[in-house]
PDB file of C-alpha atoms and ligand atoms in Angstrom:
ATOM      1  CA  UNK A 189      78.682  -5.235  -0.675  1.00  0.00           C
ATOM      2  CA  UNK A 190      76.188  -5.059   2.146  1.00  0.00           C
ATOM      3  CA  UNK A 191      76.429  -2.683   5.119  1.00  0.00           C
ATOM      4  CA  UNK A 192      77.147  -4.205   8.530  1.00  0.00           C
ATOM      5  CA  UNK A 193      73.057  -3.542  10.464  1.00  0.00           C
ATOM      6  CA  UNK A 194      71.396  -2.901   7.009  1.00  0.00           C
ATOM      7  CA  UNK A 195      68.206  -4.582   6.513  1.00  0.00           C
ATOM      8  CA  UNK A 196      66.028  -4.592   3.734  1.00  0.00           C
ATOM      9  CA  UNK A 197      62.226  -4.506   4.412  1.00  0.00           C
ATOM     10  CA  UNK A 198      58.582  -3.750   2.586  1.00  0.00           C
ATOM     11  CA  UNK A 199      57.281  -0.073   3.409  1.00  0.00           C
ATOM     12  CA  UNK A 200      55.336  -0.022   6.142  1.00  0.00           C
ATOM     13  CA  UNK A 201      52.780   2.731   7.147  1.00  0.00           C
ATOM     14  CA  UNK A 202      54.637   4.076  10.078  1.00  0.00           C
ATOM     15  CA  UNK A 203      57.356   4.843   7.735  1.00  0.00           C
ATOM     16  CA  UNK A 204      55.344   7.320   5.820  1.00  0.00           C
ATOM     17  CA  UNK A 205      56.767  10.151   7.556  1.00  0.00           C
ATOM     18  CA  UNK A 206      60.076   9.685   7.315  1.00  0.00           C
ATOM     19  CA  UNK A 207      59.772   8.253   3.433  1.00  0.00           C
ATOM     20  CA  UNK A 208      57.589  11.469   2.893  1.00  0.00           C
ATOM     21  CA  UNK A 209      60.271  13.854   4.039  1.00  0.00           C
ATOM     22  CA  UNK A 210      63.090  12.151   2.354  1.00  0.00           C
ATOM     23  CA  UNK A 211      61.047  12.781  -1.008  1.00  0.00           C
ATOM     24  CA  UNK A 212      59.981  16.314   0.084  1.00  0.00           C
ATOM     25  CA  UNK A 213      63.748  17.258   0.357  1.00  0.00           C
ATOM     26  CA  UNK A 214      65.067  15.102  -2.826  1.00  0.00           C
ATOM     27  CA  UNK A 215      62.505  17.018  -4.956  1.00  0.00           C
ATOM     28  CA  UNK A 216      63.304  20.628  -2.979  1.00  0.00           C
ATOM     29  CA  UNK A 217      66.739  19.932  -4.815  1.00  0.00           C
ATOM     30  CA  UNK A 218      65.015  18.675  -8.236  1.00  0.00           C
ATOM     31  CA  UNK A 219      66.293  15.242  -8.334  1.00  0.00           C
ATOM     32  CA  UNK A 220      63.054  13.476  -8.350  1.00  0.00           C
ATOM     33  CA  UNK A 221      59.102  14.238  -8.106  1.00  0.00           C
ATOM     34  CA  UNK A 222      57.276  15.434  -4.636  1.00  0.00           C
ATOM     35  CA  UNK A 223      54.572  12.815  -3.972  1.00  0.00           C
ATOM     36  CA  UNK A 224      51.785  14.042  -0.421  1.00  0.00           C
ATOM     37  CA  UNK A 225      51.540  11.983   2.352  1.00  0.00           C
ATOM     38  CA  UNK A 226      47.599  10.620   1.096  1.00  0.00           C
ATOM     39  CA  UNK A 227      49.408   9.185  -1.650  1.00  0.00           C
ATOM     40  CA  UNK A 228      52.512   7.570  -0.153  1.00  0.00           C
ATOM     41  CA  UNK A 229      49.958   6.092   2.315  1.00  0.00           C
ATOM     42  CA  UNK A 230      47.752   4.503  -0.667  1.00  0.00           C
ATOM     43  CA  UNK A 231      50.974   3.296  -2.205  1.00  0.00           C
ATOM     44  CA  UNK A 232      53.248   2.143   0.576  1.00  0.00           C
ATOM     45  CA  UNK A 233      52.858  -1.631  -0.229  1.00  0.00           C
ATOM     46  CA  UNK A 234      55.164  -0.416  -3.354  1.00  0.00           C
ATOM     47  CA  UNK A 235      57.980   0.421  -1.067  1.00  0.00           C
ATOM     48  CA  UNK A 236      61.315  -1.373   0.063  1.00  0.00           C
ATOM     49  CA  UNK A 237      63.140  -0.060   2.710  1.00  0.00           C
ATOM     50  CA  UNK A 238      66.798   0.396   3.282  1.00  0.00           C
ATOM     51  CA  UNK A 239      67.127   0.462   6.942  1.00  0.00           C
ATOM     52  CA  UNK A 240      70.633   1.134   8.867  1.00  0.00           C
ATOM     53  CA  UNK A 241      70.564   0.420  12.647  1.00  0.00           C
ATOM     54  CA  UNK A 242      67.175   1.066  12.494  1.00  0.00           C
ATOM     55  CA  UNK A 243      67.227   4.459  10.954  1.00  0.00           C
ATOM     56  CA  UNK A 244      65.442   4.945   7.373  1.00  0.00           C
ATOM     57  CA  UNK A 245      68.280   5.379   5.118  1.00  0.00           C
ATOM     58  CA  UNK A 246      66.760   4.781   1.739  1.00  0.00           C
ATOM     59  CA  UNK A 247      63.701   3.557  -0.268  1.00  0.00           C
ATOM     60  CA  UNK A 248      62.506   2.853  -3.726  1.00  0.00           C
ATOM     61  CA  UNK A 249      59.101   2.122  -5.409  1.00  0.00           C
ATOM     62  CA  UNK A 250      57.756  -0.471  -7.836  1.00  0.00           C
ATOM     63  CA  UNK A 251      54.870   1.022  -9.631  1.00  0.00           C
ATOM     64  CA  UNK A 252      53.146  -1.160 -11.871  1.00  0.00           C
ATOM     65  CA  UNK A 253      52.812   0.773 -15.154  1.00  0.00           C
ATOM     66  CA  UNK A 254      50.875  -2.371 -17.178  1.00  0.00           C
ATOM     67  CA  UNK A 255      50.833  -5.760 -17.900  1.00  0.00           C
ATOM     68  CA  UNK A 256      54.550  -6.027 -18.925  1.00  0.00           C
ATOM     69  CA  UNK A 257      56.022  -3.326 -17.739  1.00  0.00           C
ATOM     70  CA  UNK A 258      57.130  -1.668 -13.878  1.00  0.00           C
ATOM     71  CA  UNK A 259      58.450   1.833 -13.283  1.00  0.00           C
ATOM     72  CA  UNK A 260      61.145   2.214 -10.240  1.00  0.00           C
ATOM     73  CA  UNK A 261      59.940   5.345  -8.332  1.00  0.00           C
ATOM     74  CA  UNK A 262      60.591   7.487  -5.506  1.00  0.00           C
ATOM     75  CA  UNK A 263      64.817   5.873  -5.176  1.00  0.00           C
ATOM     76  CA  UNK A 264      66.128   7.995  -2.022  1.00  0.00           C
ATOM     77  CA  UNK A 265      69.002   7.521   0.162  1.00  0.00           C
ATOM     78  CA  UNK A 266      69.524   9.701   2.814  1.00  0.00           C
ATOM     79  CA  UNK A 267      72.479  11.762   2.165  1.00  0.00           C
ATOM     80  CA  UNK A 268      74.307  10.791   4.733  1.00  0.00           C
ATOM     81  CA  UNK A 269      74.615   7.305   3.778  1.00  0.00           C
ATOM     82  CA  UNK A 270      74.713   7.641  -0.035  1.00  0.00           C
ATOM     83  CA  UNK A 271      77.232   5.952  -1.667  1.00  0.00           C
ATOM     84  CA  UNK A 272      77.515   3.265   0.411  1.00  0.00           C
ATOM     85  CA  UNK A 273      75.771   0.793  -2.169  1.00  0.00           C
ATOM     86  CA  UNK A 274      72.322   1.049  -0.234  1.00  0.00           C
ATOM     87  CA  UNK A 275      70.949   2.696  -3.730  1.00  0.00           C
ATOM     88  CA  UNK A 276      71.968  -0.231  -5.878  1.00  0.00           C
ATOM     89  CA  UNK A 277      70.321  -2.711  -3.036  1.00  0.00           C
ATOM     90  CA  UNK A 278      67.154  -1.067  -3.235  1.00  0.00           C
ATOM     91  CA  UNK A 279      67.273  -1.052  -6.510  1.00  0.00           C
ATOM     92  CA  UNK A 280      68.274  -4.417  -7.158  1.00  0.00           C
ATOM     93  CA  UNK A 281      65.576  -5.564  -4.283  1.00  0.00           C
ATOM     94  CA  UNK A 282      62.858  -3.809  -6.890  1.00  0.00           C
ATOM     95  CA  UNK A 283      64.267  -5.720  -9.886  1.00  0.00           C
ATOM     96  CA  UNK A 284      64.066  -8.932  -7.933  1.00  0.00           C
ATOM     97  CA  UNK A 285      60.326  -7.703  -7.254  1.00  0.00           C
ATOM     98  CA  UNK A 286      59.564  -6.874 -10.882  1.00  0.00           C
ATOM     99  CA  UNK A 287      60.788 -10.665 -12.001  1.00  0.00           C
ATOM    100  CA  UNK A 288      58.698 -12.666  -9.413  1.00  0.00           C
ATOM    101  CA  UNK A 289      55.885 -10.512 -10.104  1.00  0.00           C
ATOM    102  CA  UNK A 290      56.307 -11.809 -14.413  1.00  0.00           C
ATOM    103  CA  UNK A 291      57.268  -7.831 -15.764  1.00  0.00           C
ATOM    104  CA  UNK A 292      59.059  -7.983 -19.432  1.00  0.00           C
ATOM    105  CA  UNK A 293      60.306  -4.672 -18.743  1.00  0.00           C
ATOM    106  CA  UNK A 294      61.188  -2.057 -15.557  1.00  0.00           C
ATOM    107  CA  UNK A 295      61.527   1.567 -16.298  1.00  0.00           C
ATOM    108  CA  UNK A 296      62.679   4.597 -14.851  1.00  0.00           C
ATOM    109  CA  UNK A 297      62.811   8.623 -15.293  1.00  0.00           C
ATOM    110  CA  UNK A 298      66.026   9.747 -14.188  1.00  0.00           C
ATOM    111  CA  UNK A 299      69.013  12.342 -14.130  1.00  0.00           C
ATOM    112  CA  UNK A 300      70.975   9.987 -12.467  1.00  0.00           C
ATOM    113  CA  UNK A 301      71.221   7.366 -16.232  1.00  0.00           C
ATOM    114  CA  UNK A 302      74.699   6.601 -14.664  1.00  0.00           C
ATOM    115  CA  UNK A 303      73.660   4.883 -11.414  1.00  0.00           C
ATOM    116  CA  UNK A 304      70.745   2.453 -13.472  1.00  0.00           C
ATOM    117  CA  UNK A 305      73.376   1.903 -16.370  1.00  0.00           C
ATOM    118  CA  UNK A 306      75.665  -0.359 -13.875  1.00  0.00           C
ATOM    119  CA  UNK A 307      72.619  -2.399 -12.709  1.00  0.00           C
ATOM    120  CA  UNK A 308      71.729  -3.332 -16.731  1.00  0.00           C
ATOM    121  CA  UNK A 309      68.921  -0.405 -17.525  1.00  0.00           C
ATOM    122  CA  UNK A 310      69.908   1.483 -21.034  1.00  0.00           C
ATOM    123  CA  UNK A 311      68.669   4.497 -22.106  1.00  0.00           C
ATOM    124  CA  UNK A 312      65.323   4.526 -24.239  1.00  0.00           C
ATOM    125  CA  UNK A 313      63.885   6.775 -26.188  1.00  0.00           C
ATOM    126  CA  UNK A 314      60.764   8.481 -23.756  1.00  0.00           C
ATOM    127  CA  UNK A 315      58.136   7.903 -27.006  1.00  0.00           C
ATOM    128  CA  UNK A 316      58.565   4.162 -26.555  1.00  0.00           C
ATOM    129  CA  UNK A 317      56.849   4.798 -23.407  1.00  0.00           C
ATOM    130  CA  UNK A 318      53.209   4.827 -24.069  1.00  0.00           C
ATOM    131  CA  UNK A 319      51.441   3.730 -21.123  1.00  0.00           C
ATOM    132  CA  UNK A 320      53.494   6.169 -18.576  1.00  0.00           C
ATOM    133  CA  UNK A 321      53.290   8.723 -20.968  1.00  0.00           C
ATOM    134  CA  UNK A 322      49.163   8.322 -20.851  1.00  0.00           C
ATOM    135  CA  UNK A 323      48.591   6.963 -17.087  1.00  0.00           C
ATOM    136  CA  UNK A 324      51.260   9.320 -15.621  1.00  0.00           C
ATOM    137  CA  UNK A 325      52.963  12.253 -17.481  1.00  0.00           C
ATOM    138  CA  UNK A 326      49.775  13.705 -18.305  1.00  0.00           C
ATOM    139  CA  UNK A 327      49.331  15.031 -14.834  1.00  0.00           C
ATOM    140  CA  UNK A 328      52.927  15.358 -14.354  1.00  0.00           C
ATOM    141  CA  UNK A 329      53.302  19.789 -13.724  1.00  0.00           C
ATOM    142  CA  UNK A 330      56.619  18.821 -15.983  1.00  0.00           C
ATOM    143  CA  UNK A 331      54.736  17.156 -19.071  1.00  0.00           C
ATOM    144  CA  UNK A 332      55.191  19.597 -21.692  1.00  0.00           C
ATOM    145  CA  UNK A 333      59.052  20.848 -20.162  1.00  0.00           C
ATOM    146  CA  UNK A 334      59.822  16.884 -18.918  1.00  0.00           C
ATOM    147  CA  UNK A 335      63.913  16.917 -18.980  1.00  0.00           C
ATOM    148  CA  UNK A 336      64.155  13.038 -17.326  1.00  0.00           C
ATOM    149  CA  UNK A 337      66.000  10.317 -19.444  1.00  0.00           C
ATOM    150  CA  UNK A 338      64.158   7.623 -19.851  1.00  0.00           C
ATOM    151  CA  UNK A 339      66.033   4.097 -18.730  1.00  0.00           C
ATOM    152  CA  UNK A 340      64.772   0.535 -19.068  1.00  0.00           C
ATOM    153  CA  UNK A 341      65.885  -2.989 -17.855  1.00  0.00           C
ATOM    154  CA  UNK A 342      64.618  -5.812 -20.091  1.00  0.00           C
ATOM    155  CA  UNK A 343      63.977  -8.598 -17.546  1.00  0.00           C
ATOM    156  CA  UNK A 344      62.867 -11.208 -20.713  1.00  0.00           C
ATOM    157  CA  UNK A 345      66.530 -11.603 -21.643  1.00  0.00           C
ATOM    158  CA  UNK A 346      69.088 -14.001 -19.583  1.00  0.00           C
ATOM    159  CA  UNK A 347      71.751 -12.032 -18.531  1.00  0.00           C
ATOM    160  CA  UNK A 348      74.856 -11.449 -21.150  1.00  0.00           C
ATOM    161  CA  UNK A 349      72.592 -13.068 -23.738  1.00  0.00           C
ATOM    162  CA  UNK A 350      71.548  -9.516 -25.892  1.00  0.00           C
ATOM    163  CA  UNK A 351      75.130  -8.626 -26.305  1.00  0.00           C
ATOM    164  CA  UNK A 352      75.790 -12.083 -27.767  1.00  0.00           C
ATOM    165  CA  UNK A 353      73.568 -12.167 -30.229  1.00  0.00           C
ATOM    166  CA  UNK A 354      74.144  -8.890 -31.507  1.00  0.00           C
TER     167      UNK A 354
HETATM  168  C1  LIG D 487      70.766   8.013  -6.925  1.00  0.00           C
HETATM  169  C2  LIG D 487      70.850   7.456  -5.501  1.00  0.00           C
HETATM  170  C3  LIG D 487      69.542   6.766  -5.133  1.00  0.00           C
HETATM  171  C4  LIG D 487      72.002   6.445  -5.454  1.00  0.00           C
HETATM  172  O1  LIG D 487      72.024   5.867  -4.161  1.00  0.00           O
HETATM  173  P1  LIG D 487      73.413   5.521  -3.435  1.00  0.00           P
HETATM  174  O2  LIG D 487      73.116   4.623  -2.301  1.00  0.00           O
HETATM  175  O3  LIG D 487      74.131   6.774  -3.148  1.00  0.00           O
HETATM  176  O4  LIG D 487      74.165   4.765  -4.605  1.00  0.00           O
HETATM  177  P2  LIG D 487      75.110   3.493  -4.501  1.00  0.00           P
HETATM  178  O5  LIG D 487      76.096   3.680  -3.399  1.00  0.00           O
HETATM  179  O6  LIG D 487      74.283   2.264  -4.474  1.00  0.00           O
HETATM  180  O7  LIG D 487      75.847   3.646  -5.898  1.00  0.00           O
HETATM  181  C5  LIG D 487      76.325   2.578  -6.603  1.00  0.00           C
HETATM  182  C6  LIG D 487      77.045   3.143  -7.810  1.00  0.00           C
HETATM  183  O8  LIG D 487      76.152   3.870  -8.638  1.00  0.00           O
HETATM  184  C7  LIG D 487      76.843   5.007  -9.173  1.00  0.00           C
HETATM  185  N1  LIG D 487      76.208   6.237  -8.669  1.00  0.00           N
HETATM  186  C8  LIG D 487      75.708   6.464  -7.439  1.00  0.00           C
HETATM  187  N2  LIG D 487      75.176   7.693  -7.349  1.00  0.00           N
HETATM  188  C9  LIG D 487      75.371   8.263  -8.542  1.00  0.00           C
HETATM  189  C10 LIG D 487      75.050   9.530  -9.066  1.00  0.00           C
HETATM  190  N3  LIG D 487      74.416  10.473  -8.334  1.00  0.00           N
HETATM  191  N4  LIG D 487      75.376   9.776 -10.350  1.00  0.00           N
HETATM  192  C11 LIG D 487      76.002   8.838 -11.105  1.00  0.00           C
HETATM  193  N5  LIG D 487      76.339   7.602 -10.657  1.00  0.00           N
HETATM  194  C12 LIG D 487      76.022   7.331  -9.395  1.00  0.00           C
HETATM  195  C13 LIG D 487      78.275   4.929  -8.716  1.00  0.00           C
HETATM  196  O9  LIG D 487      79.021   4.272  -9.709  1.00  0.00           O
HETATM  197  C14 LIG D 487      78.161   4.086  -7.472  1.00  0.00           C
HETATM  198  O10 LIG D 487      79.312   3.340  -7.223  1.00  0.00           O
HETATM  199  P3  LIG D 487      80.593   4.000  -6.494  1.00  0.00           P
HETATM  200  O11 LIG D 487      80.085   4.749  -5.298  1.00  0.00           O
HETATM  201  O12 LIG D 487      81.418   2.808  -6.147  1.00  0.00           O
HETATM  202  O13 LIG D 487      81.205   4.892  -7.518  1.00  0.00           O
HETATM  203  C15 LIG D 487      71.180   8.586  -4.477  1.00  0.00           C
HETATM  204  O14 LIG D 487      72.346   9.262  -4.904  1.00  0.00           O
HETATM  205  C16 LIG D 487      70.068   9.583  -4.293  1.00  0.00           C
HETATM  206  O15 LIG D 487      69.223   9.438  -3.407  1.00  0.00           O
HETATM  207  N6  LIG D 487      70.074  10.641  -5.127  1.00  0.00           N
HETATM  208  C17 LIG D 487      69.061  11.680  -5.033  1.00  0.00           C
HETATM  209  C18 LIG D 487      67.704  11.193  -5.517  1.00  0.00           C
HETATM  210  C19 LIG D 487      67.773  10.645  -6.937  1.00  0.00           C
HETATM  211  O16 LIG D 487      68.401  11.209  -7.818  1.00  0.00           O
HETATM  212  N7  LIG D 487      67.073   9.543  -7.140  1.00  0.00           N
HETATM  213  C20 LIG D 487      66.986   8.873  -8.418  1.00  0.00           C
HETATM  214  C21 LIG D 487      65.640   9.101  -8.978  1.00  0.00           C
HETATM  215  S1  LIG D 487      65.317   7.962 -10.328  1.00  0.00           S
END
């Protein structure tokens, strides 16, 4: 379902602002890490954009972890216009990302395993994890208390092929 006036865009840098203050409140309320404003500006080319009659309504991240593998970061919508599918656009605007870009596998650290189980991710175990747990937990201020569950899309397999052959 796509909103009537709801475009999907890259990050640009004048959005920095407004992506950096969505994050700053998300992770005031714990659902997902603070990032500054130096680093958002570094890694803005990461970004899509969710934007509703030209208002910043949500944004996600591809991070490129390694060779094979991309981690979804930063996933926001503005409360206001949650649940109106713009999540699962951004989302599915990152996957599209992580295939044209040749990624085996997309990752992400969530509490929300619910919302990435509908768009194909399935729970993993975080030790299977090696190069986030090295590149990027290790400075993470959670590492040693990290309470995320660890999801992952397989983007090797054709869709409703894994099921079928058992
Ligand atoms: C998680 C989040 C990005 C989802 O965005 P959204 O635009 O509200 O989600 P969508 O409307 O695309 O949701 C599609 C479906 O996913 C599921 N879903 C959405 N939010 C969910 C949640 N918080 N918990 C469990 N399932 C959820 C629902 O089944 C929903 O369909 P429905 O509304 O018809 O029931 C948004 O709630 C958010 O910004 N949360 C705070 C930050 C956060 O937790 N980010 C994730 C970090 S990995």
């Amino acid at each position: 379902m796509t909103e009537p006036g709801l475009i999907l865009r890259a990050g640009r840098m004048s959005d920095v602002p407004a992506i950096h203050a969505l994050l700053r409140e998300q992770a005031a309320a714990g659902n997902l890490l603070p990032r500054t404003q130096e680093n958002l500006v570094r890694h803005v080319r990461d970004f899509v954009v969710a934007e509703q009659d030209a208002t910043l309504a949500g944004v996600g991240a591809l991070e490129i972890m390694g060779p094979d593998l991309g981690e979804v970061r930063s996933l926001a919508v503005v409360p206001m216009f949650q649940r109106r599918g713009m999540g699962e656009q951004v989302t599915q605007a990152l996957v599209r990302q992580a295939r044209e870009l040749g990624l085996k596998r997309l990752m992400a650290l969530t509490y929300v395993p619910g919302f990435f189980a509908r768009l194909g991710f399935e729970v993993v175990d975080k030790d299977s994890l090696p190069e986030k747990v090295w590149q990027v937990c290790v400075k993470c201020y959670k590492f040693n208390r990290c309470d995320e569950i660890a999801v992952m899309l397989r983007l090797d397999e054709v869709p409703g092929t894994a099921a079928a052959s058992g």
